[in-house]
C-alpha cells in the first residue's frame, strides 16, 4: 500500500524524527523512501555567500541531510536523496504530484506564532495540496 | 553558441518570463527612485538606468534570468562625485565604468573574484544593508509622527500582504495604499516630487558635457574603478545565486562584459551606473522567470509605467519609499552571519567586522572590500608561516639533524631562524627539508644565513630533501644574498 514514500526534510532535529516514522512505514509495507530537501531563494543566497565554491556548497548541503541519512543507513530500507530548488511548499507538492508516491511524511516544524503568520506552515500547505495521503509528524 | 541555445534562452519560458518580468518592473520602480535619491540625482536618472541596463543586459548578459539595474551599492559610491562635480561627470564616470568592466570581461578577470574571501563578501552585503538603512534616516529628520506611522504601515503591508496573495508584489500594494492615504489625508509630508523632477519621456542619446581633458579623467577614474569593481562583485555574486537557484551554469566573463556594455549605453542615455540586483533576481526566479525575456520585459514595462503614470509617481510619499528601503536593507543583511558569528573562526569574524566598519566609516564599499582582502591576506600569511622544527641528535652528539616542516617564505623565516640553535657544538648539521617548501628569495636568504652562522663555528651544513621546485629556486638565487658567495 505504501510502496513509494516521500520524506520531506529541512535538515532539522525534528525531521530526523520524521525519518524514523517513514522507515517504520517502509518496513511494514516493504517500500522505498525518497528524501527531498528543498533549497529556497533565501537559503540559496546564504549558502552561496558562505561557501567558497560549488563543491564546498554541495558538500555542506549533503551534510545538512546527514542526520536523516544516518538513520536511513541503519535501517534496511532502500532510499535516495534528492535536493530540489524553489519554495518548499509548492516544490514538494509539485514533486509529489508529478511522481508516483503513495505517501508523504513531513514534520510539523516548531515555528513560533509570528513566523507561522508570516511564512505559513509548509506541512499545512503540503497536506492541503498533495493528492496522496500525508503523515504529519508532531 | 548555436541558434537552438539562443532560442531556448529567449523563448524557452515565455509565459513565466513575461509574468515575472512584470512583477520585477513593479518592484524596480520604488527602488530605482530611492537609489536615485541616495545618489543625490533626479529619480529619472535611476529609472533610465534601470530601463537601459535591464534591456541591454537581456541581450548581452551571461546569466539569463538575472535582473540588473540601478543599485544601492553603486548609488552609495557616487554621492560625493555628484555633490562635488555634478550630473554630467556622473554620466562620464558611468561610461568609463562600463569600459573598465568590458576590459575585465575581455581579459577574463572574473576569476579574480576567488581572491575575495567569503567573509569579505558577507561583510560587503552587511555593510551595504547598514548603509541603505542609515541613508533613510535623513528622511525622518524634522518629520512628525505621521511619517513614522506611514513607514510602519508600509512595512506592515510589505510583510503581511503575501499571506493574502503572492501574485502582486507586496511592495507595490504598500506604495499604492500609503500613497492613497497620504493624498487623501493631506498630511503635507514630503513626496518624491519634492526631491526631484520626473519627466515622462524616453531617454535620449547624449554625450556627457564635460571637458575632455586629463583633469576630468583624474576626477572620474577613481570613482569609475570603484564602481567597476563593486558592480562586478555584486553581479558575479548574484550570478552565483541565480546559478544555484536554477541549478544551471553561466558564463561569468560574458556577464562582466555584458555589465560593461550595459553601463556604457546607460551613461550615454542619461542613467547612472548599475549592476545586478540580488533581491530583484531572487524575486524574478521565485516568480517563475529564468530566461532573457524576463529582463527585457522588466525594463520595457518599467519605462511604459513611468510614461503612463509619471504624474502619480511624483505623489508617492517619502514615507512609503523609506519603508521599502528599510525592507530592502533587512532583506540584504545576512542575518545568519550574526547568528553564527561565535561559531566562525575568529579571524573570519574579524575580517567580516573590519569590512563592515571600514565601509560604514568611509561610505565606500570598495575600500571595505580592499581592507577585508588585505586583512585576510595578513591572517593567511600568519597562519601558514608557522614552521615546525624537530631536532634529532645523531653520531653520539657529533651531528644534529633539523627536520623542518612548513612553508618557508618572507613571513616565516624569522620563526625558522629562531628555532635553530647556532651555538651548538657539533661537527655537522643536516637540515632536512623533505616536508618544507621554499617560496621566495627570503627563504633562500634564510638558508644562506643558517650556513653562514654555522660556518663561523666551523660547523658543516648540508641541506637534504629539497623538492624539485625548491631546488630550482635555490640554484637560481642561492648564494646571491650571502656576502662571501660560493
XYZ file of C-alpha atoms in Angstrom:
624
model
C 0.000 0.000 0.000
C 2.712 2.478 0.940
C 5.406 1.435 -1.540
C 6.769 4.798 -2.594
C 7.281 7.157 0.313
C 8.418 10.750 0.037
C 10.144 12.090 3.132
C 10.402 15.882 3.211
C 13.255 17.169 5.358
C 14.691 20.550 6.308
C 17.742 19.058 7.994
C 16.439 19.815 11.490
C 16.453 17.536 14.526
C 12.699 17.307 14.098
C 12.918 15.958 10.567
C 15.196 13.148 11.773
C 12.285 12.022 13.925
C 10.064 12.106 10.834
C 12.601 9.804 9.193
C 12.006 7.209 11.946
C 8.307 7.173 11.128
C 8.965 6.945 7.398
C 11.256 3.986 7.976
C 8.672 2.156 10.077
C 6.124 2.716 7.344
C 8.507 1.493 4.645
C 9.454 -1.586 6.652
C 5.808 -2.528 7.184
C 4.916 -2.254 3.540
C 8.246 -3.239 2.032
C 8.511 0.197 0.435
C 11.268 2.606 -0.576
C 11.920 6.184 0.561
C 12.858 9.270 -1.426
C 14.236 12.012 0.791
C 13.572 15.539 -0.520
C 15.410 18.598 0.755
C 14.248 21.902 -0.754
C 16.540 24.926 -1.040
C 14.590 28.198 -1.240
C 15.809 31.571 -2.547
C 16.861 32.903 0.851
C 18.836 29.744 1.646
C 20.406 29.833 -1.816
C 21.642 33.363 -1.143
C 23.020 32.436 2.281
C 24.688 29.259 1.038
C 26.360 30.935 -1.945
C 27.572 33.725 0.337
C 29.062 31.370 2.905
C 30.689 28.789 0.656
C 33.795 29.336 -1.434
C 32.739 27.255 -4.413
C 30.117 24.906 -5.796
C 31.908 21.839 -4.495
C 32.003 23.062 -0.900
C 28.384 24.213 -1.160
C 27.256 20.792 -2.383
C 29.178 19.129 0.456
C 27.623 21.345 3.110
C 24.154 20.689 1.752
C 24.804 16.955 1.892
C 25.946 17.488 5.475
C 22.575 19.047 6.303
C 20.729 15.858 5.427
C 23.404 13.733 7.114
C 21.251 13.156 10.209
C 18.418 11.738 8.143
C 20.868 9.773 6.018
C 22.420 8.104 9.064
C 19.032 6.959 10.323
C 18.204 5.526 6.901
C 21.605 3.924 6.605
C 20.986 1.991 9.849
C 17.698 0.625 8.535
C 17.435 -1.792 5.658
C 15.159 0.420 3.626
C 16.108 1.356 0.077
C 16.384 5.135 -0.241
C 17.647 8.009 -2.343
C 18.276 11.668 -1.537
C 17.104 14.459 -3.813
C 17.935 18.163 -3.448
C 15.414 20.459 -5.165
C 15.216 24.243 -5.618
C 12.231 26.541 -5.053
C 9.655 27.482 -2.418
C 9.454 24.485 -0.051
C 5.635 24.088 -0.041
C 4.859 24.275 -3.783
C 8.050 22.406 -4.734
C 7.225 19.427 -2.504
C 3.631 19.461 -3.789
C 4.710 19.538 -7.476
C 7.327 16.874 -6.966
C 4.887 14.592 -5.153
C 2.047 15.029 -7.610
C 4.237 14.558 -10.669
C 5.852 11.437 -9.229
C 4.304 8.156 -8.292
C 4.123 8.487 -4.500
C 1.821 6.665 -2.116
C 2.551 8.744 0.956
C 4.289 11.925 2.092
C 5.934 12.033 5.511
C 6.650 15.554 6.803
C 7.370 17.120 10.173
C 5.306 19.997 11.575
C 8.141 22.293 12.398
C 8.344 24.308 15.580
C 7.938 27.815 14.252
C 6.564 30.375 16.674
C 3.246 32.135 16.097
C 4.730 35.178 14.359
C 6.769 33.073 11.950
C 3.759 30.921 11.156
C 1.698 34.036 10.481
C 4.269 35.425 8.029
C 5.711 32.271 6.493
C 2.773 29.950 6.790
C 3.207 26.310 7.597
C 4.852 24.160 4.938
C 3.307 20.955 6.270
C -0.132 22.569 6.173
C 0.320 23.623 2.530
C 1.597 20.209 1.567
C -1.239 18.407 3.346
C -3.800 20.586 1.592
C -2.493 20.174 -1.941
C -0.886 16.777 -2.464
C -3.050 14.051 -3.914
C -1.801 11.166 -1.759
C -2.074 10.505 1.995
C 0.143 12.666 4.227
C 1.678 11.735 7.561
C 2.428 14.840 9.611
C 4.823 14.031 12.438
C 4.196 16.141 15.546
C 26.638 29.463 -29.125
C 24.194 27.856 -31.521
C 20.772 29.019 -32.603
C 18.969 26.353 -30.626
C 20.610 27.582 -27.460
C 19.740 31.222 -28.137
C 16.149 30.287 -28.840
C 15.968 28.350 -25.578
C 17.407 31.272 -23.573
C 14.917 33.722 -25.093
C 11.752 31.756 -25.732
C 12.108 28.660 -23.573
C 9.824 30.020 -20.871
C 7.677 32.766 -22.434
C 4.766 32.765 -20.001
C 6.918 32.576 -16.879
C 9.336 35.227 -18.134
C 6.646 37.744 -19.142
C 4.763 37.437 -15.854
C 7.874 37.584 -13.679
C 9.204 40.491 -15.776
C 6.065 42.480 -14.980
C 6.347 41.666 -11.269
C 10.003 42.751 -11.286
C 9.215 46.013 -13.123
C 6.714 46.906 -10.416
C 9.231 46.147 -7.687
C 12.019 48.005 -9.518
C 10.299 51.398 -9.679
C 10.398 52.312 -5.968
C 13.979 51.044 -5.660
C 15.208 52.940 -8.728
C 13.673 56.141 -7.355
C 15.033 55.602 -3.850
C 18.552 54.816 -5.100
C 18.480 58.000 -7.214
C 17.633 59.976 -4.096
C 20.521 58.292 -2.231
C 22.901 59.298 -5.050
C 21.541 62.845 -4.985
C 20.133 62.874 -8.524
C 16.660 63.170 -10.088
C 14.554 59.985 -9.961
C 14.718 59.834 -13.776
C 18.448 59.067 -13.654
C 17.842 55.853 -11.703
C 14.772 54.940 -13.747
C 16.603 55.438 -17.058
C 19.482 53.382 -15.680
C 17.219 50.508 -14.656
C 15.460 50.631 -18.046
C 18.666 50.750 -20.133
C 20.596 48.208 -18.076
C 17.746 45.695 -17.870
C 17.129 45.914 -21.631
C 20.796 45.843 -22.726
C 21.752 43.048 -20.324
C 18.907 40.877 -21.625
C 20.823 40.753 -24.926
C 24.459 40.750 -23.823
C 24.426 39.313 -20.284
C 25.897 35.937 -19.409
C 23.309 34.892 -16.849
C 19.743 34.605 -18.210
C 17.117 35.273 -15.560
C 19.284 37.706 -13.590
C 17.955 41.246 -13.131
C 20.251 44.275 -13.274
C 19.515 47.944 -12.765
C 20.320 50.947 -10.588
C 21.506 49.596 -7.232
C 22.193 50.861 -3.730
C 25.800 49.677 -3.726
C 26.577 51.759 -6.799
C 24.455 54.756 -5.733
C 26.371 54.993 -2.458
C 29.680 55.199 -4.345
C 28.662 58.179 -6.473
C 27.323 60.504 -3.767
C 30.448 62.668 -3.479
C 31.059 62.752 -7.245
C 27.556 64.114 -7.833
C 27.803 66.567 -4.928
C 31.238 67.925 -5.934
C 31.133 67.830 -9.721
C 27.549 67.376 -10.865
C 25.464 65.076 -13.001
C 27.466 65.275 -16.252
C 30.518 63.875 -14.521
C 28.380 61.011 -13.239
C 27.376 60.129 -16.813
C 31.017 60.216 -17.910
C 32.045 58.088 -14.922
C 29.281 55.616 -15.808
C 30.636 55.233 -19.359
C 34.174 54.768 -18.036
C 32.910 52.207 -15.502
C 31.436 50.263 -18.402
C 34.678 50.408 -20.375
C 36.640 49.097 -17.373
C 34.152 46.269 -16.885
C 34.361 45.317 -20.566
C 38.149 45.118 -20.156
C 37.717 42.949 -17.044
C 35.497 40.650 -19.102
C 37.777 40.536 -22.145
C 40.820 39.713 -20.022
C 38.807 37.087 -18.119
C 39.310 38.691 -14.738
C 36.130 37.176 -13.323
C 38.449 34.536 -11.871
C 39.987 37.247 -9.662
C 36.767 37.004 -7.641
C 38.245 33.969 -5.924
C 40.729 36.245 -4.161
C 37.841 37.871 -2.345
C 37.192 35.596 0.644
C 33.632 34.813 1.618
C 33.948 36.632 4.942
C 34.648 39.805 2.923
C 31.568 39.159 0.772
C 29.453 38.673 3.902
C 30.875 41.936 5.262
C 30.105 43.551 1.910
C 26.396 42.707 1.929
C 26.038 43.529 5.628
C 27.719 46.907 5.177
C 25.541 47.574 2.149
C 22.431 46.809 4.202
C 23.567 49.114 7.007
C 24.290 51.970 4.583
C 20.936 51.600 2.824
C 19.255 51.751 6.230
C 21.190 54.764 7.513
C 20.648 56.606 4.217
C 16.936 56.579 5.031
C 17.306 58.235 8.433
C 17.612 61.708 6.868
C 14.005 61.418 5.673
C 12.842 61.216 9.282
C 14.511 64.482 10.317
C 12.022 67.143 11.343
C 9.050 64.949 10.475
C 6.008 64.409 12.663
C 4.596 61.138 13.965
C 2.689 60.810 10.679
C 5.946 59.904 8.931
C 6.698 57.151 11.468
C 3.138 55.840 11.273
C 3.211 55.671 7.473
C 6.598 53.908 7.434
C 5.232 51.399 9.941
C 2.120 50.929 7.787
C 4.304 50.385 4.695
C 6.379 47.741 6.457
C 3.297 46.017 7.898
C 1.742 45.730 4.422
C 5.009 44.546 2.858
C 5.443 41.712 5.350
C 1.801 40.704 5.860
C 0.263 41.093 2.392
C 1.978 37.954 0.995
C -0.257 35.962 3.387
C -3.230 37.028 1.247
C -1.660 36.622 -2.196
C 1.790 36.445 -3.687
C 0.608 37.258 -7.215
C 1.057 41.016 -6.733
C 4.314 42.272 -5.178
C 3.542 43.451 -1.674
C 5.852 46.472 -2.014
C 3.623 47.758 -4.823
C 0.472 47.243 -2.745
C 2.127 49.054 0.169
C 3.106 52.000 -2.017
C -0.359 52.323 -3.568
C -2.144 52.193 -0.207
C 0.270 54.540 1.576
C 0.223 56.995 -1.341
C -3.571 56.971 -1.285
C -3.581 57.533 2.477
C -1.122 60.419 2.103
C -3.079 62.076 -0.726
C -6.484 61.817 0.939
C -5.166 62.533 4.402
C -3.450 65.704 3.141
C -0.723 65.495 5.807
C 1.649 67.784 3.939
C 4.503 65.292 4.152
C 7.327 65.196 1.611
C 6.868 63.316 -1.631
C 9.130 62.117 -4.440
C 8.181 65.279 -6.376
C 9.677 67.457 -3.623
C 13.072 65.810 -4.076
C 13.431 65.820 -7.847
C 11.816 66.003 -11.248
C 10.215 63.227 -13.195
C 9.931 63.659 -16.950
C 7.547 61.372 -18.763
C 9.698 60.690 -21.814
C 12.046 58.099 -23.192
C 15.746 58.560 -22.568
C 17.668 60.190 -25.437
C 21.250 59.748 -26.547
C 23.575 62.422 -25.199
C 27.295 62.874 -24.854
C 28.206 63.990 -21.327
C 29.007 67.718 -21.490
C 32.319 67.713 -19.717
C 35.726 68.992 -20.765
C 37.559 66.055 -22.339
C 40.836 66.526 -20.528
C 43.262 64.620 -18.384
C 41.964 66.537 -15.395
C 38.456 65.212 -15.989
C 39.810 61.704 -16.286
C 41.664 62.108 -12.987
C 38.418 63.148 -11.324
C 36.252 60.339 -12.629
C 38.769 57.489 -12.794
C 38.865 56.619 -9.056
C 35.053 56.626 -8.951
C 34.816 54.504 -12.102
C 37.314 51.975 -10.818
C 35.452 51.623 -7.505
C 32.123 51.381 -9.363
C 33.506 48.787 -11.788
C 34.843 46.567 -9.004
C 31.818 46.826 -6.726
C 29.480 46.332 -9.704
C 31.247 43.173 -10.784
C 31.483 41.803 -7.240
C 27.751 42.169 -6.699
C 26.921 40.974 -10.225
C 29.032 37.829 -10.010
C 27.730 37.070 -6.508
C 24.191 37.444 -7.849
C 25.032 35.272 -10.861
C 26.219 32.530 -8.494
C 22.994 32.808 -6.505
C 20.874 32.558 -9.675
C 23.043 29.628 -10.840
C 22.269 27.865 -7.594
C 18.554 28.713 -7.548
C 18.020 27.485 -11.100
C 20.572 24.664 -10.870
C 22.273 25.820 -14.093
C 25.667 27.227 -15.107
C 26.509 30.649 -16.531
C 29.382 32.422 -18.282
C 30.935 34.849 -15.763
C 33.265 36.561 -18.229
C 30.414 37.164 -20.639
C 28.435 38.614 -17.719
C 31.307 41.014 -16.834
C 31.446 42.147 -20.449
C 27.665 42.469 -20.572
C 27.586 44.595 -17.409
C 30.192 46.832 -19.032
C 28.257 47.248 -22.274
C 25.094 47.993 -20.294
C 26.852 50.711 -18.295
C 28.369 52.338 -21.385
C 24.923 52.527 -23.008
C 23.363 53.779 -19.762
C 25.927 56.563 -19.421
C 25.096 57.829 -22.900
C 21.341 57.732 -22.224
C 21.355 59.740 -19.018
C 21.432 56.899 -16.495
C 23.656 56.147 -13.520
C 25.973 53.148 -13.282
C 24.272 49.980 -12.074
C 24.826 46.266 -11.591
C 22.963 43.045 -10.874
C 20.461 43.126 -8.021
C 20.346 40.198 -5.605
C 16.858 40.936 -4.288
C 15.232 41.525 -7.683
C 16.886 38.466 -9.208
C 15.575 36.310 -6.371
C 12.091 37.802 -6.913
C 12.380 37.081 -10.645
C 13.327 33.428 -10.219
C 10.715 32.940 -7.486
C 8.053 34.419 -9.775
C 8.923 31.885 -12.460
C 11.404 33.824 -14.600
C 14.597 32.196 -15.835
C 15.138 33.417 -19.420
C 16.475 36.519 -21.122
C 12.936 37.638 -21.901
C 12.234 38.328 -18.205
C 14.890 41.060 -18.017
C 13.715 42.635 -21.291
C 10.077 42.671 -20.177
C 11.082 44.145 -16.795
C 12.941 47.048 -18.446
C 10.345 47.829 -21.101
C 7.377 47.553 -18.744
C 9.122 49.814 -16.212
C 9.553 52.532 -18.843
C 5.968 52.107 -20.010
C 4.698 52.567 -16.449
C 6.733 55.721 -15.931
C 5.491 57.271 -19.183
C 1.906 56.310 -18.436
C 1.835 57.012 -14.721
C 4.623 59.521 -14.086
C 2.107 62.035 -12.720
C 1.111 59.658 -9.953
C 4.649 58.529 -9.187
C 5.722 62.012 -8.028
C 2.994 61.891 -5.387
C 4.463 58.828 -3.666
C 5.320 59.972 -0.134
C 8.900 59.575 1.037
C 7.491 57.559 3.953
C 6.477 54.770 1.563
C 9.877 54.757 -0.149
C 11.705 54.796 3.200
C 9.601 51.807 4.241
C 10.521 49.928 1.066
C 14.208 50.747 1.575
C 14.106 49.512 5.181
C 12.647 46.256 3.835
C 15.419 46.121 1.213
C 18.083 46.592 3.893
C 16.555 43.908 6.126
C 16.462 41.560 3.121
C 20.025 42.383 2.120
C 21.564 41.833 5.557
C 22.919 38.342 6.066
C 21.294 37.513 9.405
C 22.830 34.055 9.540
C 26.248 35.693 9.921
C 25.065 37.310 13.190
C 23.540 34.086 14.470
C 26.680 32.102 13.721
C 29.359 34.667 14.478
C 30.508 32.793 17.602
C 30.938 29.620 15.552
C 33.171 31.218 12.916
C 36.950 31.108 13.178
C 37.949 34.308 14.971
C 39.970 35.571 12.015
C 36.960 35.207 9.673
C 34.772 37.140 12.084
C 37.442 39.848 12.344
C 37.693 40.162 8.545
C 33.914 40.454 8.284
C 33.755 43.123 11.001
C 36.669 45.123 9.574
C 34.983 45.119 6.165
C 31.733 46.397 7.684
C 33.445 49.005 9.878
C 35.573 50.330 7.003
C 32.549 50.695 4.749
C 30.397 52.355 7.383
C 33.236 54.762 8.246
C 34.168 55.656 4.652
C 30.775 55.124 2.947
C 32.773 53.339 0.250
C 32.176 49.645 -0.381
C 35.325 49.275 -2.473
C 37.515 50.450 0.439
C 35.820 47.935 2.712
C 36.495 45.113 0.255
C 40.120 46.216 -0.061
C 40.576 46.367 3.728
C 38.919 42.975 4.132
C 41.020 41.331 1.422
C 44.257 42.798 2.823
C 43.436 41.724 6.365
C 42.581 38.192 5.297
C 45.863 38.022 3.373
C 47.721 39.006 6.531
C 45.830 36.380 8.534
C 46.522 33.789 5.870
C 50.241 34.598 5.828
C 50.289 34.427 9.630
C 48.521 31.079 9.579
C 50.820 29.372 7.100
C 54.000 30.995 8.399
C 54.139 28.620 11.346
C 57.172 26.419 10.881
C 57.741 23.203 12.805
C 61.328 22.196 13.605
C 62.319 18.821 15.081
C 65.840 18.310 16.373
C 67.498 14.886 16.242
C 70.942 14.244 17.651
C 72.997 11.663 15.707
C 76.547 10.177 15.707
C 76.921 10.424 19.508
C 76.335 14.149 19.553
C 78.661 14.980 16.662
C 75.812 15.570 14.225
C 72.495 17.253 14.534
C 69.528 16.872 12.172
C 66.859 19.568 11.895
C 63.660 18.298 10.315
C 61.763 21.306 9.012
C 58.071 21.230 8.240
C 56.110 24.091 6.645
C 56.156 26.901 4.117
C 59.402 28.881 4.055
C 58.804 32.441 2.794
C 59.277 36.037 3.870
C 56.796 35.819 6.740
C 58.111 32.557 8.186
C 61.921 32.882 8.001
C 62.278 34.650 11.355
C 60.267 31.928 13.034
C 62.548 29.358 11.391
C 65.818 31.038 12.384
C 64.619 31.422 15.989
C 64.148 27.685 16.268
C 67.700 26.765 15.299
C 70.427 26.767 17.934
C 73.548 28.225 16.324
C 75.741 27.863 19.389
C 75.589 24.095 19.283
C 78.988 22.453 19.429
C 78.597 19.856 16.689
C 80.692 18.870 13.694
C 77.882 18.617 11.181
C 74.336 19.900 10.811
C 71.835 18.375 8.440
C 68.772 20.432 7.516
C 66.077 18.094 6.237
C 63.640 19.994 4.009
C 61.586 16.998 2.765
C 58.454 18.417 4.358
C 59.155 22.065 3.594
C 58.738 24.254 0.549
C 60.918 27.248 -0.327
C 58.912 30.063 -1.875
C 60.969 33.226 -2.343
C 64.386 34.818 -2.017
C 63.811 35.386 1.708
C 63.677 31.609 2.054
C 66.939 31.161 0.155
C 68.411 34.021 2.182
C 67.481 32.208 5.379
C 69.246 29.023 4.226
C 72.354 31.038 3.381
C 72.184 32.668 6.786
C 71.983 29.301 8.539
C 75.004 28.117 6.573
C 76.950 31.293 7.323
C 76.264 31.274 11.057
C 77.273 27.650 11.442
C 80.406 28.221 9.362
C 81.529 30.757 11.938
C 81.656 27.855 14.442
C 83.311 25.585 11.892
C 80.187 23.505 11.584
C 79.419 21.967 8.229
C 75.850 22.348 6.931
C 74.103 20.023 4.466
C 70.639 20.502 3.052
C 68.646 17.406 2.147
C 65.247 16.588 0.799
C 64.622 19.714 -1.261
C 61.757 19.232 -3.683
C 62.246 19.998 -7.392
C 60.769 23.473 -7.301
C 62.700 24.477 -4.187
C 65.927 23.081 -5.654
C 65.411 25.107 -8.798
C 64.788 28.272 -6.787
C 67.851 27.671 -4.627
C 70.026 27.176 -7.665
C 68.708 30.336 -9.294
C 69.169 32.767 -6.413
C 71.181 30.823 -3.855
C 74.409 32.448 -2.721
C 73.461 35.865 -4.074
C 72.381 37.119 -0.685
C 75.439 35.755 1.045
C 78.201 38.288 1.422
C 81.042 35.853 0.759
C 79.458 33.912 -2.043
C 80.333 30.377 -3.008
